[in-house]
Tab-separated table of C-alpha atoms and ligand atoms in Angstrom:
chain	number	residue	atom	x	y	z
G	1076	UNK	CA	110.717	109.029	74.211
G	1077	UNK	CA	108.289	109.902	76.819
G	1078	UNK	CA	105.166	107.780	76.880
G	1079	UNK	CA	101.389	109.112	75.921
G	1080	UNK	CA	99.323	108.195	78.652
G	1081	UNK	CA	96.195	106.269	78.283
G	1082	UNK	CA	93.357	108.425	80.433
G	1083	UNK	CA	91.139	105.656	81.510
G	1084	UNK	CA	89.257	108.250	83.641
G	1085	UNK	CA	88.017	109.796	80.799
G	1086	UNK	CA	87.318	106.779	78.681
G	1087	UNK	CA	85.162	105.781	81.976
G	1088	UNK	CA	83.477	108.694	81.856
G	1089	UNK	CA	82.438	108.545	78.519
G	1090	UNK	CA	81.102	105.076	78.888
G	1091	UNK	CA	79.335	105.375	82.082
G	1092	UNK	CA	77.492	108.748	80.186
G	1093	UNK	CA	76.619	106.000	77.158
G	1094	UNK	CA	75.482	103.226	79.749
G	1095	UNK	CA	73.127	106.387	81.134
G	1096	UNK	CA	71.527	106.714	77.964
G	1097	UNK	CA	71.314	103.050	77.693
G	1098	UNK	CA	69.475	102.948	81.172
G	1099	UNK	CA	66.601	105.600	80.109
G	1100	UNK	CA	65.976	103.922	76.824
G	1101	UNK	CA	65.455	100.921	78.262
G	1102	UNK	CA	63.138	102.601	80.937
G	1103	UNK	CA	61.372	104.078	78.149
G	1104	UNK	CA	61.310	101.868	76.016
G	1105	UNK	CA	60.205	98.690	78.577
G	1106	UNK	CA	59.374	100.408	81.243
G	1107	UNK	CA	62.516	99.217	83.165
G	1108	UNK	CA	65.477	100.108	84.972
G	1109	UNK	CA	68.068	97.440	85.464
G	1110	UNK	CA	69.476	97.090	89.170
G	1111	UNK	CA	72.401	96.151	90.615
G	1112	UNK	CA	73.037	94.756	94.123
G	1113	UNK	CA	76.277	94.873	95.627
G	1114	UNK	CA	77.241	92.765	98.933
G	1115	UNK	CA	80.204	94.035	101.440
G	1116	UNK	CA	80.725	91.262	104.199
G	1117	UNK	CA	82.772	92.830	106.898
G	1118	UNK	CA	85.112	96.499	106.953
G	1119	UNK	CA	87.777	95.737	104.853
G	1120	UNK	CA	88.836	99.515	104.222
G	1121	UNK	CA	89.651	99.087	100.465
G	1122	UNK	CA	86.980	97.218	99.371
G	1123	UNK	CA	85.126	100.132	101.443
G	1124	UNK	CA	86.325	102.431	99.079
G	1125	UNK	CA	85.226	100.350	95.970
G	1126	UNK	CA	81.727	99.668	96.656
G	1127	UNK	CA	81.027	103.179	97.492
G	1128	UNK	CA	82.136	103.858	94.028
G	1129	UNK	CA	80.574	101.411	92.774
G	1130	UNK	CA	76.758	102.169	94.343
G	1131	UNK	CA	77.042	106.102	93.609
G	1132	UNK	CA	77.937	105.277	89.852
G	1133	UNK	CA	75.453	102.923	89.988
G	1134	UNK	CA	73.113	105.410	91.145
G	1135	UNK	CA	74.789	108.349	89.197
G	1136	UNK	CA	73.722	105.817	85.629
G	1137	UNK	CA	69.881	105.786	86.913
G	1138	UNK	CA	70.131	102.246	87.818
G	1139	UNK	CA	68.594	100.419	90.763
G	1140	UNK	CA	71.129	100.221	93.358
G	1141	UNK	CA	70.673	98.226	96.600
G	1142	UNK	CA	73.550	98.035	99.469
G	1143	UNK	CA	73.705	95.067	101.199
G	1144	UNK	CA	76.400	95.574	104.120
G	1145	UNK	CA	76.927	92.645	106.647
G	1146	UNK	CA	78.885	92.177	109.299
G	1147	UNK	CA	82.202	90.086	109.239
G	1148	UNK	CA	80.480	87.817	111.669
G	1149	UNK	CA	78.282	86.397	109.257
G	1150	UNK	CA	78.157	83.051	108.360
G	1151	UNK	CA	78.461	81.326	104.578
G	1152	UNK	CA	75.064	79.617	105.221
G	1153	UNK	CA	73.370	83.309	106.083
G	1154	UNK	CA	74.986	84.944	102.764
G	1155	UNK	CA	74.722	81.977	100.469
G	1156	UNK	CA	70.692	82.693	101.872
G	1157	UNK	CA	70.761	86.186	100.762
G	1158	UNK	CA	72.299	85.427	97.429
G	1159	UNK	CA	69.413	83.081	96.609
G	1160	UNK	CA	66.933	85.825	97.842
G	1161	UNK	CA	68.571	88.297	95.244
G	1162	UNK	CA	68.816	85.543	92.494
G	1163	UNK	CA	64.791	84.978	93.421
G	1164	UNK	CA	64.407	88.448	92.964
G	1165	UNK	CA	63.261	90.043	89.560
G	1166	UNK	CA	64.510	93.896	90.238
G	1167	UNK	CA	67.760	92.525	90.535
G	1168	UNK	CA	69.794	92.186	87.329
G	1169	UNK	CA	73.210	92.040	88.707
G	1170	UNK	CA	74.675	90.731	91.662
G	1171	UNK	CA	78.293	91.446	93.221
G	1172	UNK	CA	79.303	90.423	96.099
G	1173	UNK	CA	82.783	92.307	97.044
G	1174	UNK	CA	85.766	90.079	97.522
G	1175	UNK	CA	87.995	89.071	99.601
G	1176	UNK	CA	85.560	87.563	101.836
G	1177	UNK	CA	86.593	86.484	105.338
G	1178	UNK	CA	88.559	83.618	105.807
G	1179	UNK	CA	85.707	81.141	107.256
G	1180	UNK	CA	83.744	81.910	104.274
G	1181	UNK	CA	84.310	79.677	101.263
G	1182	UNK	CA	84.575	82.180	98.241
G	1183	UNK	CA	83.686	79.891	95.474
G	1184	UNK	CA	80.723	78.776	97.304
G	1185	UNK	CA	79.722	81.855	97.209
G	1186	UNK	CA	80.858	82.927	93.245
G	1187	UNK	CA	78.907	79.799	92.243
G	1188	UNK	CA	75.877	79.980	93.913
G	1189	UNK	CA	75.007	83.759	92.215
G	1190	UNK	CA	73.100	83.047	89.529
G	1191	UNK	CA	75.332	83.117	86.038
G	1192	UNK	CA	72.830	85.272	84.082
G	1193	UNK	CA	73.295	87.702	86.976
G	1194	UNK	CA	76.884	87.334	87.867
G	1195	UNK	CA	78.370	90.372	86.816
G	1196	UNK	CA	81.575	89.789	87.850
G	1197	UNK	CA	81.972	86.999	85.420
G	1198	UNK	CA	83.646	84.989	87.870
G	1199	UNK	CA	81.125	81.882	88.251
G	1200	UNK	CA	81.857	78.714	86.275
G	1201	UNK	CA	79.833	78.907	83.339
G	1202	UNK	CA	80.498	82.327	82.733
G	1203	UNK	CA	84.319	81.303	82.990
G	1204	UNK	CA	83.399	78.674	80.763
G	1205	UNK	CA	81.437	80.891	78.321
G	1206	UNK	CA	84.635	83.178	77.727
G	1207	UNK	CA	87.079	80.562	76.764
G	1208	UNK	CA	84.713	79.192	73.921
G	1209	UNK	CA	81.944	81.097	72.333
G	1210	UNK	CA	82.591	84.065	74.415
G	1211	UNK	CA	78.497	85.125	75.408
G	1212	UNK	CA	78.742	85.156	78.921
G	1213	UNK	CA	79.520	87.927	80.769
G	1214	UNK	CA	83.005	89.462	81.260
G	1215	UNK	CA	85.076	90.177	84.065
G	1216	UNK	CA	85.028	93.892	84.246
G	1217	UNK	CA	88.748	94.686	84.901
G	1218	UNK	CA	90.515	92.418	81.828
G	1219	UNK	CA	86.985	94.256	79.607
G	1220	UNK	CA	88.150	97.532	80.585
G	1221	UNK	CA	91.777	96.886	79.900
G	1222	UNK	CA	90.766	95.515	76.134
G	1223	UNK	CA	88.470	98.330	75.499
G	1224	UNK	CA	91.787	100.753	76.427
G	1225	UNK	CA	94.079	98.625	74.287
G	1226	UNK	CA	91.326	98.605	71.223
G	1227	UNK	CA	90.806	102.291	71.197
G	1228	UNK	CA	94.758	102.941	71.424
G	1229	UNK	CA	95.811	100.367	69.256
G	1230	UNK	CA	92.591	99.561	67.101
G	1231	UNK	CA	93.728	96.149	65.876
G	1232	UNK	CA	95.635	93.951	68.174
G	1233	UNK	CA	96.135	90.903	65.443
G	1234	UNK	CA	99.154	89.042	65.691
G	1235	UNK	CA	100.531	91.411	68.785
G	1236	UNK	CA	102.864	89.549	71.566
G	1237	UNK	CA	100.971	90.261	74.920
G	1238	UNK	CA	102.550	89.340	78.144
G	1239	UNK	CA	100.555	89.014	81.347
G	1240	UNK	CA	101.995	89.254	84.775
G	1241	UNK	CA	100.229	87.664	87.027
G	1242	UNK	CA	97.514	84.344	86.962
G	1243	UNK	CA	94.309	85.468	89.111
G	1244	UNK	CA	91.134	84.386	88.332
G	1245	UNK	CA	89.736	87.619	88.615
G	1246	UNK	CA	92.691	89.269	85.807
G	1247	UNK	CA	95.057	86.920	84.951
G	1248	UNK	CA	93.233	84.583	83.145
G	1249	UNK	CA	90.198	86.434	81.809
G	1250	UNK	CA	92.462	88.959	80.007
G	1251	UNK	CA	94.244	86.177	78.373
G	1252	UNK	CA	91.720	84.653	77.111
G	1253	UNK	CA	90.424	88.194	75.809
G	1254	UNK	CA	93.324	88.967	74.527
G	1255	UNK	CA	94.172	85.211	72.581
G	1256	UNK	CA	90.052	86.300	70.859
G	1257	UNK	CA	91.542	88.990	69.986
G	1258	UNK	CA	94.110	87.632	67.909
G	1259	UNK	CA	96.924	88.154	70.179
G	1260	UNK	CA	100.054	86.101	70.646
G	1261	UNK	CA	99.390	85.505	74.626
G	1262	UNK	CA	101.909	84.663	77.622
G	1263	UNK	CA	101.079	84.361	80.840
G	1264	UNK	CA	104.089	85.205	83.595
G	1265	UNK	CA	104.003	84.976	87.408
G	1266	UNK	CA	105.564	84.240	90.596
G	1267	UNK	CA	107.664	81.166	89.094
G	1268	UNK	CA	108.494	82.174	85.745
G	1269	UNK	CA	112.154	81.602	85.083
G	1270	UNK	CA	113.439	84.977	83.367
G	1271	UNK	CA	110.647	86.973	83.921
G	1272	UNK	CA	112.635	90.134	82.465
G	1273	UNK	CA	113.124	88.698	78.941
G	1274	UNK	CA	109.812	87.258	78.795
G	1275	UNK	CA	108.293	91.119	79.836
G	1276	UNK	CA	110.964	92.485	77.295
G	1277	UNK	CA	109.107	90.128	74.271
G	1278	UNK	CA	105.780	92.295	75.132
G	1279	UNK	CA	104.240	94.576	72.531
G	1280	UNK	CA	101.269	94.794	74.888
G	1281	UNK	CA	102.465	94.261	78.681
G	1282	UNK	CA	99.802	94.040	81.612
G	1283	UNK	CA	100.554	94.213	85.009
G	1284	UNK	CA	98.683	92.484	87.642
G	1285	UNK	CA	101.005	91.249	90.526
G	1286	UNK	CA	99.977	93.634	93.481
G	1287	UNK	CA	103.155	94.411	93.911
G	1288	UNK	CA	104.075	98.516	94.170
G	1289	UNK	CA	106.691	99.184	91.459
G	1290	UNK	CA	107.469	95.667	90.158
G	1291	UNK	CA	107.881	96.375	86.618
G	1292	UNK	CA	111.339	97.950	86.174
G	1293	UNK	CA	112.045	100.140	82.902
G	1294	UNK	CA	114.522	97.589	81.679
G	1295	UNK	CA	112.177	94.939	81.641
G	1296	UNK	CA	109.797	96.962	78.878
G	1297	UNK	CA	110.342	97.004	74.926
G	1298	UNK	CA	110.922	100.137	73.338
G	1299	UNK	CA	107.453	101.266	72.155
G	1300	UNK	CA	105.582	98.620	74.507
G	1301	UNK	CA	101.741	99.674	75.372
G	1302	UNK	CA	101.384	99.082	78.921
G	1303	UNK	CA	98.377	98.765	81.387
G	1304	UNK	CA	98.907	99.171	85.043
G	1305	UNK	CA	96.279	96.821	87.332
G	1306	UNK	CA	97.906	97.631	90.660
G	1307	UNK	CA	97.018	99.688	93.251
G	1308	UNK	CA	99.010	99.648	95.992
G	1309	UNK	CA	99.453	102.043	98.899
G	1310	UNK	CA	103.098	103.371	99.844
G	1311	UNK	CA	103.818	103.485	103.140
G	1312	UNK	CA	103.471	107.024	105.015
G	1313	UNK	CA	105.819	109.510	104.936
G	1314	UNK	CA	105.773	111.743	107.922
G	1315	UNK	CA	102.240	113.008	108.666
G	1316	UNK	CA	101.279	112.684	105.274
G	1317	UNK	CA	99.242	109.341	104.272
G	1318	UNK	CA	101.406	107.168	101.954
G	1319	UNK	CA	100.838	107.794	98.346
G	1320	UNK	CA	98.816	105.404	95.317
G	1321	UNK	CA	100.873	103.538	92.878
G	1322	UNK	CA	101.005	100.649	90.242
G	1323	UNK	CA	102.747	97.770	89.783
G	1324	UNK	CA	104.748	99.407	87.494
G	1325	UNK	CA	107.956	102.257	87.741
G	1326	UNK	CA	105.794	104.236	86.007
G	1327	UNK	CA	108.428	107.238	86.141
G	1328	UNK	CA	111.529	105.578	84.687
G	1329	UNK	CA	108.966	102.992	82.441
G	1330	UNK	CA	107.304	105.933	80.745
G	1331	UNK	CA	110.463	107.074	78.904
G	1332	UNK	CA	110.540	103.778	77.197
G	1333	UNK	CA	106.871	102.733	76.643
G	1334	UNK	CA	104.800	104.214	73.445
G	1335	UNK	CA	101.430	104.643	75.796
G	1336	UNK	CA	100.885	104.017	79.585
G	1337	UNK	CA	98.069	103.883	82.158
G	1338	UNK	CA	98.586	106.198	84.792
G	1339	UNK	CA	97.575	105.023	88.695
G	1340	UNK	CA	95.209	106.524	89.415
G	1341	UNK	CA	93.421	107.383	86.952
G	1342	UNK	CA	94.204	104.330	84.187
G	1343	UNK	CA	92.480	100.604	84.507
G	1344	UNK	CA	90.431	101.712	87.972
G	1345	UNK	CA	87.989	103.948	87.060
G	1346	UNK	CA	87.158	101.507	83.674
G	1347	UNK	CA	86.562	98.491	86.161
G	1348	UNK	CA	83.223	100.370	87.059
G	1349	UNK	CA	82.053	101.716	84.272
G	1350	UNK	CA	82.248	97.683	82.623
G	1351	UNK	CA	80.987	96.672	85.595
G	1352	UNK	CA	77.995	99.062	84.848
G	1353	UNK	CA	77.814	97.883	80.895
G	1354	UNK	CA	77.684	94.269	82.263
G	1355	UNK	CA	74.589	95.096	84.627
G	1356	UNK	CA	72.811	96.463	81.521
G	1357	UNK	CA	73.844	94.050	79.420
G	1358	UNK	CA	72.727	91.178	81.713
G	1359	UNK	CA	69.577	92.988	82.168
G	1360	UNK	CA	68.759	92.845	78.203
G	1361	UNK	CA	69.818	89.246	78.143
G	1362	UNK	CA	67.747	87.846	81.299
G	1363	UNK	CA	64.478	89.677	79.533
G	1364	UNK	CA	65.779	88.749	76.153
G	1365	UNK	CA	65.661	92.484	74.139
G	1366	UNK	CA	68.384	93.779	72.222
G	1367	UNK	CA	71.086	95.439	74.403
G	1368	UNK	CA	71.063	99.138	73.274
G	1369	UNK	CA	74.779	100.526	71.917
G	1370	UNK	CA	77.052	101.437	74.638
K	2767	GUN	N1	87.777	92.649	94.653
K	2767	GUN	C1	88.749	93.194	93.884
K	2767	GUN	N2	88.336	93.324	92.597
K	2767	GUN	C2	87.082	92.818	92.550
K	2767	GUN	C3	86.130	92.689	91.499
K	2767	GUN	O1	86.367	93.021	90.329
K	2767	GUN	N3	84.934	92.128	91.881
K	2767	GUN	C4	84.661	91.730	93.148
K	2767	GUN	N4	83.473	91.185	93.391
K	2767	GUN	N5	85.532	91.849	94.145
K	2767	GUN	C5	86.730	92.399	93.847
């Protein structure tokens, strides 16, 4: 069997084009767009790469998008400062500020002083709260995108045996907790599990998210298994040529044994924007309390 591959590119794209329409109803409807500001403390290269993505399809939707770059000299009293400035300010519907952070800069301080109806990252501690009981808060974007993959694949996922690798804050967790609302039979694996293989093999729905290129060998998978790929992770060159973009998992030798797979690129990346997008409209609606048009 040779796996179907789950284009998360084009599921992106198609959401991002339905959060656009969202945008110019609202702004013709109420006369507003929603805006989202996005803070990158210092030059870490990849997280570079991710908030230019993030401002131009920001920008791309017809949202407000301010850039807010500072250097990695900056101290946790100066950006806890301009986080209260953007929580203070009414334009502003979402706030993300890009992690990591650097290392004299205490990250939670930070998550928790954004205000919750404006985090969009979900990661603050209500709107952790929020998703492990009535589930109103807002969402972290990468376990949403991987959900809204698995629903339109699978449809249903009642009573399906998901396995998790990995126990971040900003994956782990969230997409169990998705996952157990959505009726799922949910294990968490990572670092210390004891027989991490035959757990993996128990997966109908296996998700990846160790940061570690390759991990997830073919003869750890389930015949028929659906799995999403969360890593991206650079090879190391070969030659001249700049080393090249893989997953977590061995996608080649995994995909003759899965039923569907997430390519890298191309799979969960591209959907972590276009949620983070939804949430910045959705939080929008919410703060000004108006129905959140269909996305
Ligand atoms: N760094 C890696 N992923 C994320 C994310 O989803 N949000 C933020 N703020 N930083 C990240």
């Amino acid at each position: 069997m040779s796996a179907k591959l789950i284009d998360g590119k084009a599921f992106a794209d198609g959401l991002i084009k339905r959060v656009g329409v969202a945008v110019s109803k609202l702004n013709n409807r109420y006369n507003f767009k929603p805006g989202l500001a996005v803070v990158l403390v210092g030059e870490n290269p990849a997280s570079e790469v991710y908030v230019k993505n993030k401002i131009l399809q920001t920008e791309k939707s017809g949202m407000v998008s301010i850039e807010h770059r500072l250097p990695e000299t900056t101290s946790e009293k100066e950006l806890l400062a301009l986080v209260k400035s953007l929580n203070e300010d009414d334009k502003i519907d979402g706030i993300l500020v890009q992690l990591p952070l650097p290392k004299h800069i205490n990250e939670n301080a930070v998550i928790n002083s954004i205000s919750p109806s404006k985090d969009v990252d979900g990661f603050s501690i209500p709107n952790v709260g929020l998703l492990s009981t009535s589930g109103e808060g807002l969402i972290p974007c990468t376990p949403l995108g991987c959900l809204l993959l698995l629903q339109d694949h699978l449809g249903d996922l009642t009573g399906k045996n998901a396995v998790i690798i990995g126990r971040s804050n900003i994956v782990g967790k969230p997409m169990a907790q998705l996952l157990i609302k959505a009726n799922c039979t949910v294990t968490i694996t990572h670092s210390k599990t004891k027989n991490l293989e035959g757990e993996c093999k128990k997966a109908d729905i296996l998700v990846a998210a160790i940061g570690s290129p390759l991990f997830v060998k073919k003869e750890w998978v389930k015949n028929g298994a659906v799995v999403l790929d969360v890593g991206i992770n650079r090879l190391p060159p070969e030659g001249d040529k700049k080393g090249r973009l893989v997953g977590d998992v061995d996608f080649e030798n995994v995909i003759e044994i899965a039923s569907a797979i997430t390519p890298v690129p191309g799979g969960v990346g591209p959907m972590t924007i276009a949620c983070l997008l939804r949430n910045t409209v959705t939080a929008s609606c919410k703060r000004r309390n108006i129905n959140e048009p269909e996305m």
